[in-house]
N, CA, C and O atoms as a MOPAC input file, in Angstrom:
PM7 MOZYME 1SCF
protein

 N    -64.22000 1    32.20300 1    30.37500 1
 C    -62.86200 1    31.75900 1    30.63000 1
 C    -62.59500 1    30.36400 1    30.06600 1
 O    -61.48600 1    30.14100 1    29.58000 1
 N    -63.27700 1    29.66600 1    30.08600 1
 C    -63.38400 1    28.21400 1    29.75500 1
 C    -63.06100 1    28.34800 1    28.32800 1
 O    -62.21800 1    27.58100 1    27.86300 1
 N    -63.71800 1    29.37400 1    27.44200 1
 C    -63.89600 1    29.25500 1    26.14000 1
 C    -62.15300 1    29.58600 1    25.28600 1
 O    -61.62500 1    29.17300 1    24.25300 1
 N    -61.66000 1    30.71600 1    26.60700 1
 C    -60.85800 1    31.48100 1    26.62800 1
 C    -59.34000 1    30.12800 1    26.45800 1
 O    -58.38200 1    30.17300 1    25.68800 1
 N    -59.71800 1    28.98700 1    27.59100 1
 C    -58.32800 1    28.31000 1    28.01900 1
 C    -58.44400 1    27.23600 1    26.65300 1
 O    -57.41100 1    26.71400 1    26.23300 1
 N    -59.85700 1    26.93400 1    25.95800 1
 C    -59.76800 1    26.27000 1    25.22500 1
 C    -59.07800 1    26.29300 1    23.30300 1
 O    -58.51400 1    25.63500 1    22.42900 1
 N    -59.76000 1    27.73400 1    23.68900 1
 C    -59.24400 1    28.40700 1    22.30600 1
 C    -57.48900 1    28.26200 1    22.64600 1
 O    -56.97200 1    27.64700 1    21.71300 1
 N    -56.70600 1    28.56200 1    23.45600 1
 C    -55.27100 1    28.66400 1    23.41300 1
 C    -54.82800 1    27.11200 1    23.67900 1
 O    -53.72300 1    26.71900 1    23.30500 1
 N    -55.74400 1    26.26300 1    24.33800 1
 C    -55.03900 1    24.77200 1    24.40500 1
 C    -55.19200 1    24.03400 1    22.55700 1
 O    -54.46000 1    23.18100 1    22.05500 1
 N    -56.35900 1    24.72600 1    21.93300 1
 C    -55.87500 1    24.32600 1    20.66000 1
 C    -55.03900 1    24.82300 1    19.91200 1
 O    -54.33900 1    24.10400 1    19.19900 1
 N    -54.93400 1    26.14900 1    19.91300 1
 C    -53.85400 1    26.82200 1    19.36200 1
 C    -52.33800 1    26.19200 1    19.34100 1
 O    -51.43200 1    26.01200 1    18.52700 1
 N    -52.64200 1    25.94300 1    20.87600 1
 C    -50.55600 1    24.83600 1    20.96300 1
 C    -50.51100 1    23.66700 1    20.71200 1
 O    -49.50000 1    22.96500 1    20.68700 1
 N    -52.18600 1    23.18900 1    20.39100 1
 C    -51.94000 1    21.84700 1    19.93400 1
 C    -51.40000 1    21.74300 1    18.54600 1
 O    -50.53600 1    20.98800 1    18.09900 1
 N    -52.22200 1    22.82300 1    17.87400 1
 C    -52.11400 1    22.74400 1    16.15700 1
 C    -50.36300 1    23.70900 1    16.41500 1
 O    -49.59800 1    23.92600 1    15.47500 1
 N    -50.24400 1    23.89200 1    17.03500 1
 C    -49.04300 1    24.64200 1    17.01000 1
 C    -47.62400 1    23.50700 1    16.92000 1
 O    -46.79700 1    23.37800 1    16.01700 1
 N    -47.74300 1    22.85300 1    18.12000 1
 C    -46.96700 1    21.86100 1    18.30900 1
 C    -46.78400 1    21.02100 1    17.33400 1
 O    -45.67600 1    20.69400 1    16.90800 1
 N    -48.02000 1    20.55800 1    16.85700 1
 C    -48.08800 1    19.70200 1    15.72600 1
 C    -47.54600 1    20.07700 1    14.47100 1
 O    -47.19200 1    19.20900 1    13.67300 1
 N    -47.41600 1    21.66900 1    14.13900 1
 C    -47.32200 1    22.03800 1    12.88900 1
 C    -45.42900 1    21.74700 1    12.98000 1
 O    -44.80900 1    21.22900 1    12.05100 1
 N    -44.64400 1    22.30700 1    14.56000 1
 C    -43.49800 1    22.09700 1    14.27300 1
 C    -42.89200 1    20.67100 1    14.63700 1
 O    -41.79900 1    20.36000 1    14.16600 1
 N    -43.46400 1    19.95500 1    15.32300 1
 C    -43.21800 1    18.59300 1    14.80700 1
 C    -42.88900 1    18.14300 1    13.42900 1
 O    -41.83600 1    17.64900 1    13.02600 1
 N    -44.08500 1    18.43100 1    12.72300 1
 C    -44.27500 1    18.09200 1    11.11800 1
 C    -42.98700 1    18.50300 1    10.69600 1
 O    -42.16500 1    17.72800 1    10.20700 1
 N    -42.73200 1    20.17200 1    10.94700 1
 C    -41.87400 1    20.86100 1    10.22200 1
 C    -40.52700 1    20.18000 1    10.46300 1
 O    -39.90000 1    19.87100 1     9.45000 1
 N    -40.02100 1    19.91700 1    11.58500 1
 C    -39.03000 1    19.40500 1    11.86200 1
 C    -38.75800 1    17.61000 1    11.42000 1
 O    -37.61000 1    17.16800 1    11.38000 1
 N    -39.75200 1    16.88500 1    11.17100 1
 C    -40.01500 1    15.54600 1    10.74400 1
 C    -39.29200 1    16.35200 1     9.06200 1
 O    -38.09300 1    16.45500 1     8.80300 1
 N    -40.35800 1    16.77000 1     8.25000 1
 C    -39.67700 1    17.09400 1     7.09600 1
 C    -38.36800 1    17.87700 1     6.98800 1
 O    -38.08800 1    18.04500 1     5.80100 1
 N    -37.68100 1    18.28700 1     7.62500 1
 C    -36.43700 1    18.58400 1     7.68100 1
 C    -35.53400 1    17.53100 1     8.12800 1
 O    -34.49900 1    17.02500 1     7.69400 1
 N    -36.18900 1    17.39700 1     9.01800 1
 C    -34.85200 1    16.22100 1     8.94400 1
 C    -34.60000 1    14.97400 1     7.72100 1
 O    -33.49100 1    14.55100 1     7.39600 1
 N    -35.92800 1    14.51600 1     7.14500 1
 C    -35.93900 1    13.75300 1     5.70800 1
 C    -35.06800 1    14.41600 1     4.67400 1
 O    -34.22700 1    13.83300 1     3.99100 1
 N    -35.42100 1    15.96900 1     4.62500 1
 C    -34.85400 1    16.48700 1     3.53800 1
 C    -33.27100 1    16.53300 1     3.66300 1
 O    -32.74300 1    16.18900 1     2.60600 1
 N    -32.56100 1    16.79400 1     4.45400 1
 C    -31.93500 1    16.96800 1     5.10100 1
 C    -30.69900 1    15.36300 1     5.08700 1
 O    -29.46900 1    15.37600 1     5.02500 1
 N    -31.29200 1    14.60800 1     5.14100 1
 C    -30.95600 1    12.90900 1     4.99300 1
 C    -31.30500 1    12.99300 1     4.06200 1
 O    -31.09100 1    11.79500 1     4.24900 1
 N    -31.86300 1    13.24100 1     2.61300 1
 C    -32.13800 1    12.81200 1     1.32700 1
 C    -30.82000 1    13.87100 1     0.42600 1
 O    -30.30200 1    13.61900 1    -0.66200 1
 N    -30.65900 1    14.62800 1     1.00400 1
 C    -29.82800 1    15.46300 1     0.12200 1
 C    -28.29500 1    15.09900 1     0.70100 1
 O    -27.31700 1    15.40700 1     0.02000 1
 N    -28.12700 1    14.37300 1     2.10100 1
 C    -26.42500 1    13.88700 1     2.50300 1
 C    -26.67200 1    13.00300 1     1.32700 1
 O    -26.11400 1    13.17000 1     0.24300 1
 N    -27.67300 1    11.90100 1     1.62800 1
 C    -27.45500 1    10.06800 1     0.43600 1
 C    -27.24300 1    10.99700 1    -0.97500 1
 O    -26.53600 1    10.37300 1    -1.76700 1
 N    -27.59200 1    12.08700 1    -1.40600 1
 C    -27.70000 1    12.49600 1    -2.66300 1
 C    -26.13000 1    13.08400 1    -2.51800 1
 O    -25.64300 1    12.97500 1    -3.64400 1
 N    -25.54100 1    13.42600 1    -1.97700 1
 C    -24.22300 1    13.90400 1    -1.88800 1
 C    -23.29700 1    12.80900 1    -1.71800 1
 O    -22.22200 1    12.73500 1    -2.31300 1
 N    -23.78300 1    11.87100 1    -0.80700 1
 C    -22.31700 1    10.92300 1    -0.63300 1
 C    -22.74500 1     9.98700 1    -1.97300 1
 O    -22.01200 1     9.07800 1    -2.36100 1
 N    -23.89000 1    10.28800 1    -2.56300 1
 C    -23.87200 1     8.97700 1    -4.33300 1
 C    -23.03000 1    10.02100 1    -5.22700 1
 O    -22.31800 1     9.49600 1    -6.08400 1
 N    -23.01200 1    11.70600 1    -5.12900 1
 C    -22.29500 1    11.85400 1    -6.12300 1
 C    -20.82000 1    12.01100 1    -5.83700 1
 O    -20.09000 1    12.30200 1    -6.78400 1
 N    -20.25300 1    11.83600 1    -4.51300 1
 C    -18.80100 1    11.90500 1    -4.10700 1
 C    -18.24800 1    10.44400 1    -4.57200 1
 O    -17.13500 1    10.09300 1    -4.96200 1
 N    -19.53700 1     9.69100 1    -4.36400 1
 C    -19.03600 1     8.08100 1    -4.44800 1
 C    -18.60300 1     8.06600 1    -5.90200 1
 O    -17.46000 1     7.68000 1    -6.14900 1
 N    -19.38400 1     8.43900 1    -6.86600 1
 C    -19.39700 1     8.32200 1    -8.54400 1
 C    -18.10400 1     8.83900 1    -8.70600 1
 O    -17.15200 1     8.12400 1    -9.01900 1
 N    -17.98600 1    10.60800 1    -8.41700 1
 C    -16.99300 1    11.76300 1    -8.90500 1
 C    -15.37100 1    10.71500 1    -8.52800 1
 O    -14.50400 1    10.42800 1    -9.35400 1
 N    -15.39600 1    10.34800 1    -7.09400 1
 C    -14.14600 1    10.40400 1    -7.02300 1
 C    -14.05100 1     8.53500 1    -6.82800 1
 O    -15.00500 1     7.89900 1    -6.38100 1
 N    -12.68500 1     7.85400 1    -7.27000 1
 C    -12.69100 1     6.58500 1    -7.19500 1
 C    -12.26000 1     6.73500 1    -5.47900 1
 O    -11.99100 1     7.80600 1    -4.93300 1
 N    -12.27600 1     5.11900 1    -4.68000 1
 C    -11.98800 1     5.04300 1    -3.70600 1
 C    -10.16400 1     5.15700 1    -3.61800 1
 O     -9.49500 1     4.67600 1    -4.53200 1
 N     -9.60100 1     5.73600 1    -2.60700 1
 C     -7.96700 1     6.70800 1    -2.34400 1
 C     -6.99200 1     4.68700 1    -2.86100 1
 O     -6.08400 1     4.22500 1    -3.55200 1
 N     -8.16300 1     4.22400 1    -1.81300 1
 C     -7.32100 1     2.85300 1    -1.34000 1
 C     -6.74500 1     1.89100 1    -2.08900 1
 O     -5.98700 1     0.96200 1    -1.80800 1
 N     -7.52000 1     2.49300 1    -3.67000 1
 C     -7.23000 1     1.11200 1    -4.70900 1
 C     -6.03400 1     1.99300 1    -6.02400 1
 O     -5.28400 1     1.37000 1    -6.77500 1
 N     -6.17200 1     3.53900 1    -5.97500 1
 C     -5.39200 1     3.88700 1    -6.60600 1
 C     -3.84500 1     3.49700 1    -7.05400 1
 O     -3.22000 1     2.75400 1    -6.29700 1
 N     -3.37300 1     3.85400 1    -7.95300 1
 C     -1.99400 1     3.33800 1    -8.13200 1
 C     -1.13400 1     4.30800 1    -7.22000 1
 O     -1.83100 1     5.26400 1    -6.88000 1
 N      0.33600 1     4.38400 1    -6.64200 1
 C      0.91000 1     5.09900 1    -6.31000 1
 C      1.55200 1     6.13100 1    -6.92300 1
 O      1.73600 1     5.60800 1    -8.02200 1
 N      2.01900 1     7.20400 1    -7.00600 1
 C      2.66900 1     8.12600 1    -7.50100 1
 C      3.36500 1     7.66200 1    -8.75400 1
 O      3.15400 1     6.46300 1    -8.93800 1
 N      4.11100 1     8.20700 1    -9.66200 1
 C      5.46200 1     6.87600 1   -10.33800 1
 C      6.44200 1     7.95900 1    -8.90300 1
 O      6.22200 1     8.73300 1    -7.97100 1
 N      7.37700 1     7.38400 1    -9.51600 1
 C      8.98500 1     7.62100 1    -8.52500 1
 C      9.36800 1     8.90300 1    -9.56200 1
 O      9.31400 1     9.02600 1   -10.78500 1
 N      9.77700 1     9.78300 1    -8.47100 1
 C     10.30200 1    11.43200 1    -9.69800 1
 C     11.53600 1    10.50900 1   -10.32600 1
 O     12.19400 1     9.51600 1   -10.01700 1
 N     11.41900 1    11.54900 1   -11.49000 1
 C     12.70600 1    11.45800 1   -12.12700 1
 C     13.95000 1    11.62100 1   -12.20900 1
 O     14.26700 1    12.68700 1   -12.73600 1
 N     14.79900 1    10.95100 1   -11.87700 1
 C     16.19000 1    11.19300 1   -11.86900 1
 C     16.85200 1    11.93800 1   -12.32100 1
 O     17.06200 1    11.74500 1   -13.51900 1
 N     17.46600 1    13.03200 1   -11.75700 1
 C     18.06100 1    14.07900 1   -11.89200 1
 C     19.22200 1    13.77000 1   -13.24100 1
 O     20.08500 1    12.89300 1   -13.23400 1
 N     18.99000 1    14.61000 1   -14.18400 1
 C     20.52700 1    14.47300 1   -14.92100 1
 C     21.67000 1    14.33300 1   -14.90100 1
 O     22.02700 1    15.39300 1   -14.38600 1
 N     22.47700 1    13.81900 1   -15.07800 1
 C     23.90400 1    13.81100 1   -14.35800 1
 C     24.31000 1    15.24600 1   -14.85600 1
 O     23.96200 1    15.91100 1   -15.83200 1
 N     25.46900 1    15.54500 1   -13.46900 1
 C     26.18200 1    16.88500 1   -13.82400 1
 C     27.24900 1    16.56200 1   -15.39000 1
 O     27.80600 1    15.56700 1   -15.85200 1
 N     27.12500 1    17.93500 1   -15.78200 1
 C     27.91400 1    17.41500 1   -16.90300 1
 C     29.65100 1    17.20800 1   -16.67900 1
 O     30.42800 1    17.66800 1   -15.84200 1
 N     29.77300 1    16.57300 1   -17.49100 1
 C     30.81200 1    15.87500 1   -16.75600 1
 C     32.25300 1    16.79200 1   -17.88500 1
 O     31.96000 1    17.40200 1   -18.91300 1
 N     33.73700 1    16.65600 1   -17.34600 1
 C     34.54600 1    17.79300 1   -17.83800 1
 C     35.19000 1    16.85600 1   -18.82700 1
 O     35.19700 1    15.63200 1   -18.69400 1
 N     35.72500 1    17.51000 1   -19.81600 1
 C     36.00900 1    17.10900 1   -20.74800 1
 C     37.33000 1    15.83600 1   -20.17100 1
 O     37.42800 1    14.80400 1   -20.83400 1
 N     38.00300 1    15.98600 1   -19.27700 1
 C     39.11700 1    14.85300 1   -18.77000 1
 C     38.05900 1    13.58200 1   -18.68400 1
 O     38.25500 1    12.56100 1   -19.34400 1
 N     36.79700 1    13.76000 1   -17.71200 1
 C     36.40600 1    12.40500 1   -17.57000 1
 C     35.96700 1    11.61900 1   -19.24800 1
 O     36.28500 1    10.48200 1   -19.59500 1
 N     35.18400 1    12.61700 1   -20.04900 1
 C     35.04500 1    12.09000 1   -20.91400 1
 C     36.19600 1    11.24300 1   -21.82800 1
 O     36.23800 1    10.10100 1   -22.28500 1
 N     36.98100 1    12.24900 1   -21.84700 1
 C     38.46500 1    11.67400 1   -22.38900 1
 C     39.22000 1    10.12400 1   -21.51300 1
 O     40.01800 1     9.27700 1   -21.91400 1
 N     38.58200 1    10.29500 1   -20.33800 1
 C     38.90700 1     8.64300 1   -19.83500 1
 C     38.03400 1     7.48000 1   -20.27200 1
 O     38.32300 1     6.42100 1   -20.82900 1
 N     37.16500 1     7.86200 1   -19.96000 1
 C     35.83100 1     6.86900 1   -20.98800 1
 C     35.77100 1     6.64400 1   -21.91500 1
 O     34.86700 1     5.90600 1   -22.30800 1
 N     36.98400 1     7.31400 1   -23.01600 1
 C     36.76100 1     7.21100 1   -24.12000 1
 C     38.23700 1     6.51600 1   -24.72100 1
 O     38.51500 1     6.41500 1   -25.91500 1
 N     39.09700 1     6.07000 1   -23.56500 1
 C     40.23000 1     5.46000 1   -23.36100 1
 C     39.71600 1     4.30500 1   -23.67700 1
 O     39.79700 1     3.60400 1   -24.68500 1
 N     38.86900 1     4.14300 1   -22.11700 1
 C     38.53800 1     2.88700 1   -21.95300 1
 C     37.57900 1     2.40700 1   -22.84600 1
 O     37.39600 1     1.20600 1   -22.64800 1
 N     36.94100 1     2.82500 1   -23.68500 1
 C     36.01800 1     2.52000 1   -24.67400 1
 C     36.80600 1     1.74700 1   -25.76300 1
 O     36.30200 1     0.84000 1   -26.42700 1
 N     38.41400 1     2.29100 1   -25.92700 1
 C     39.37300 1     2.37000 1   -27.16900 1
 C     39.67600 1     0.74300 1   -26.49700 1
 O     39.59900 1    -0.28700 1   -27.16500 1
 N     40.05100 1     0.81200 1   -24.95600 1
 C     40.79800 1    -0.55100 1   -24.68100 1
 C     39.55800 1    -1.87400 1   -24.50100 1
 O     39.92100 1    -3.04900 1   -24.56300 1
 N     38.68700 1    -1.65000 1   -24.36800 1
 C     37.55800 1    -2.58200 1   -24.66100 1
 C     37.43100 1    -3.11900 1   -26.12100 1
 O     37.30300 1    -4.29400 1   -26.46400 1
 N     37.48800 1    -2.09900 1   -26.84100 1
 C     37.43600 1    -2.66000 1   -28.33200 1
 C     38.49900 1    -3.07400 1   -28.82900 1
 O     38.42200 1    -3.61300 1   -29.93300 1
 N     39.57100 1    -2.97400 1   -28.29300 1
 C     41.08200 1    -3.43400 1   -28.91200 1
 C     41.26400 1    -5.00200 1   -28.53200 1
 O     41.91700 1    -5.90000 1   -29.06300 1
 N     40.18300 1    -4.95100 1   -27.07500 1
 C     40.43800 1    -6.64400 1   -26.46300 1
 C     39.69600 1    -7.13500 1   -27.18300 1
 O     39.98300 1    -8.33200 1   -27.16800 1
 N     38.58400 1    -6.91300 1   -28.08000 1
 C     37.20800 1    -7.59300 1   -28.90200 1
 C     36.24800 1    -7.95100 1   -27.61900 1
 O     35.61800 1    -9.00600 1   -27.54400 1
 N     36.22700 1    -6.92600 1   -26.62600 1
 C     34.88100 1    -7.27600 1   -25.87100 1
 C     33.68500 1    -6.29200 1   -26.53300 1
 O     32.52800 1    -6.43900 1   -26.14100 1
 N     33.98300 1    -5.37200 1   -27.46100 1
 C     33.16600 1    -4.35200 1   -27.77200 1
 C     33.30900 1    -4.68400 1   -29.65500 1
 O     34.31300 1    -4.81200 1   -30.35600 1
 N     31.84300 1    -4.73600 1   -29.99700 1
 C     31.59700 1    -4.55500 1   -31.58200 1
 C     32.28300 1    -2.99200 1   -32.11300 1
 O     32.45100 1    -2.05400 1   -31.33300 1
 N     32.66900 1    -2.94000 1   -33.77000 1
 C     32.91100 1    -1.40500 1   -34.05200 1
 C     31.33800 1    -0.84500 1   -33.86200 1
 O     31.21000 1     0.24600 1   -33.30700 1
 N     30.35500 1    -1.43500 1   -34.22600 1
 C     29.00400 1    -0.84000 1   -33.74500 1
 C     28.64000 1     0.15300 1   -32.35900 1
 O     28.19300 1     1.28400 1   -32.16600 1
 N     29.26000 1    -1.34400 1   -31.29500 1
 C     29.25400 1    -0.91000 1   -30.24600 1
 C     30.12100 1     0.07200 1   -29.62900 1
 O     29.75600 1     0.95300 1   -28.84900 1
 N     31.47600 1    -0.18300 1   -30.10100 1
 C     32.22000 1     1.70900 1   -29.80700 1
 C     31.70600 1     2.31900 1   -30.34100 1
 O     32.26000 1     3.38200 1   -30.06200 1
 N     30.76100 1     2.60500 1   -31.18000 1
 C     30.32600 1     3.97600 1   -32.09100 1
 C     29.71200 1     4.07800 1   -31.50700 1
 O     29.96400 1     5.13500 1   -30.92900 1
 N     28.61500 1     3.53000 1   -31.01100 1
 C     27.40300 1     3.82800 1   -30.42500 1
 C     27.60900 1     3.97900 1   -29.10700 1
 O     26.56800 1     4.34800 1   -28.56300 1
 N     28.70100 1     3.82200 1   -28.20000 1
 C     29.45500 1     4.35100 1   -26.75600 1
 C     29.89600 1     5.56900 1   -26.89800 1
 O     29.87200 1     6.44300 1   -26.03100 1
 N     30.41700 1     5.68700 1   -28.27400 1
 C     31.32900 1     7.05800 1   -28.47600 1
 C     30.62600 1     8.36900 1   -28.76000 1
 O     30.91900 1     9.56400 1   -28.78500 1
 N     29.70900 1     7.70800 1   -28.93600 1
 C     28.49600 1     8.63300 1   -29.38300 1
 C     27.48000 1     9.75300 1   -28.13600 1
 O     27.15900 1    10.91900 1   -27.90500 1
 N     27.34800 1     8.42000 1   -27.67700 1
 C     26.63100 1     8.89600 1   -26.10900 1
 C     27.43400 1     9.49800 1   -25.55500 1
 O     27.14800 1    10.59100 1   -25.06700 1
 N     28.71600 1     8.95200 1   -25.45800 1
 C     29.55400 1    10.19700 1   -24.16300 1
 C     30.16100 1    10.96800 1   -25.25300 1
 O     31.26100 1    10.42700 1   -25.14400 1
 N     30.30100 1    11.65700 1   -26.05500 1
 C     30.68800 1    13.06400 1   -26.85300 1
 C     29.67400 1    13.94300 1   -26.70600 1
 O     29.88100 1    15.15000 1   -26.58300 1
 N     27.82200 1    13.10900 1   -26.70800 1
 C     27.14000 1    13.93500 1   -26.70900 1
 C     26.26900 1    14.39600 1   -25.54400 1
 O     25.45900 1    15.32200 1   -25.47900 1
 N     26.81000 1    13.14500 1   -24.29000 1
 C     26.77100 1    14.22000 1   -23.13200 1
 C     27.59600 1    15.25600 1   -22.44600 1
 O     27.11900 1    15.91000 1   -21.51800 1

């Protein structure tokens, strides 16, 4: 019997010991492969905090506008240049933009 309790008290010793071990190396591996994950999240992605912001969307087109408004703008384009606040350059190049929106 003696021989009997001794043979099984080593058995759980080397037993115990083996899952100790096992569990010691798991948990290393385990912590070596997060640090190996958070170095390549760190590399892949820059930090959120320093990024630039969005730009601002783009401003919708104006509706097109009916041929009356254009025809007023293009009054007032006539009475700007008649006072000499507007170059002939500069009515052409007014007259231009609103015909061709």
């Amino acid at each position: 019997m003696p021989g009997l309790l001794r043979g099984i008290a080593r058995t759980a010793v080397i037993s115990g010991t083996a899952t100790a071990v096992s569990n010691r190396v798991s948990r290393r591996q385990a912590g070596r492969w997060a640090q190996q994950d958070y170095q390549r999240a760190a590399v892949a992605e820059p930090p959120q905090a320093y990024s630039a912001p969005p730009p601002p969307p783009a401003p919708e087109p104006p509706a097109e506008t009916s041929m009356d408004a254009k025809i007023s703008q293009l009054k007032e384009l006539g009475q700007l240049k008649e006072q000499g606040v507007l170059s002939e350059a500069e009515f052409e190049a007014q007259k231009s933009r609103i015909l061709a929106s």
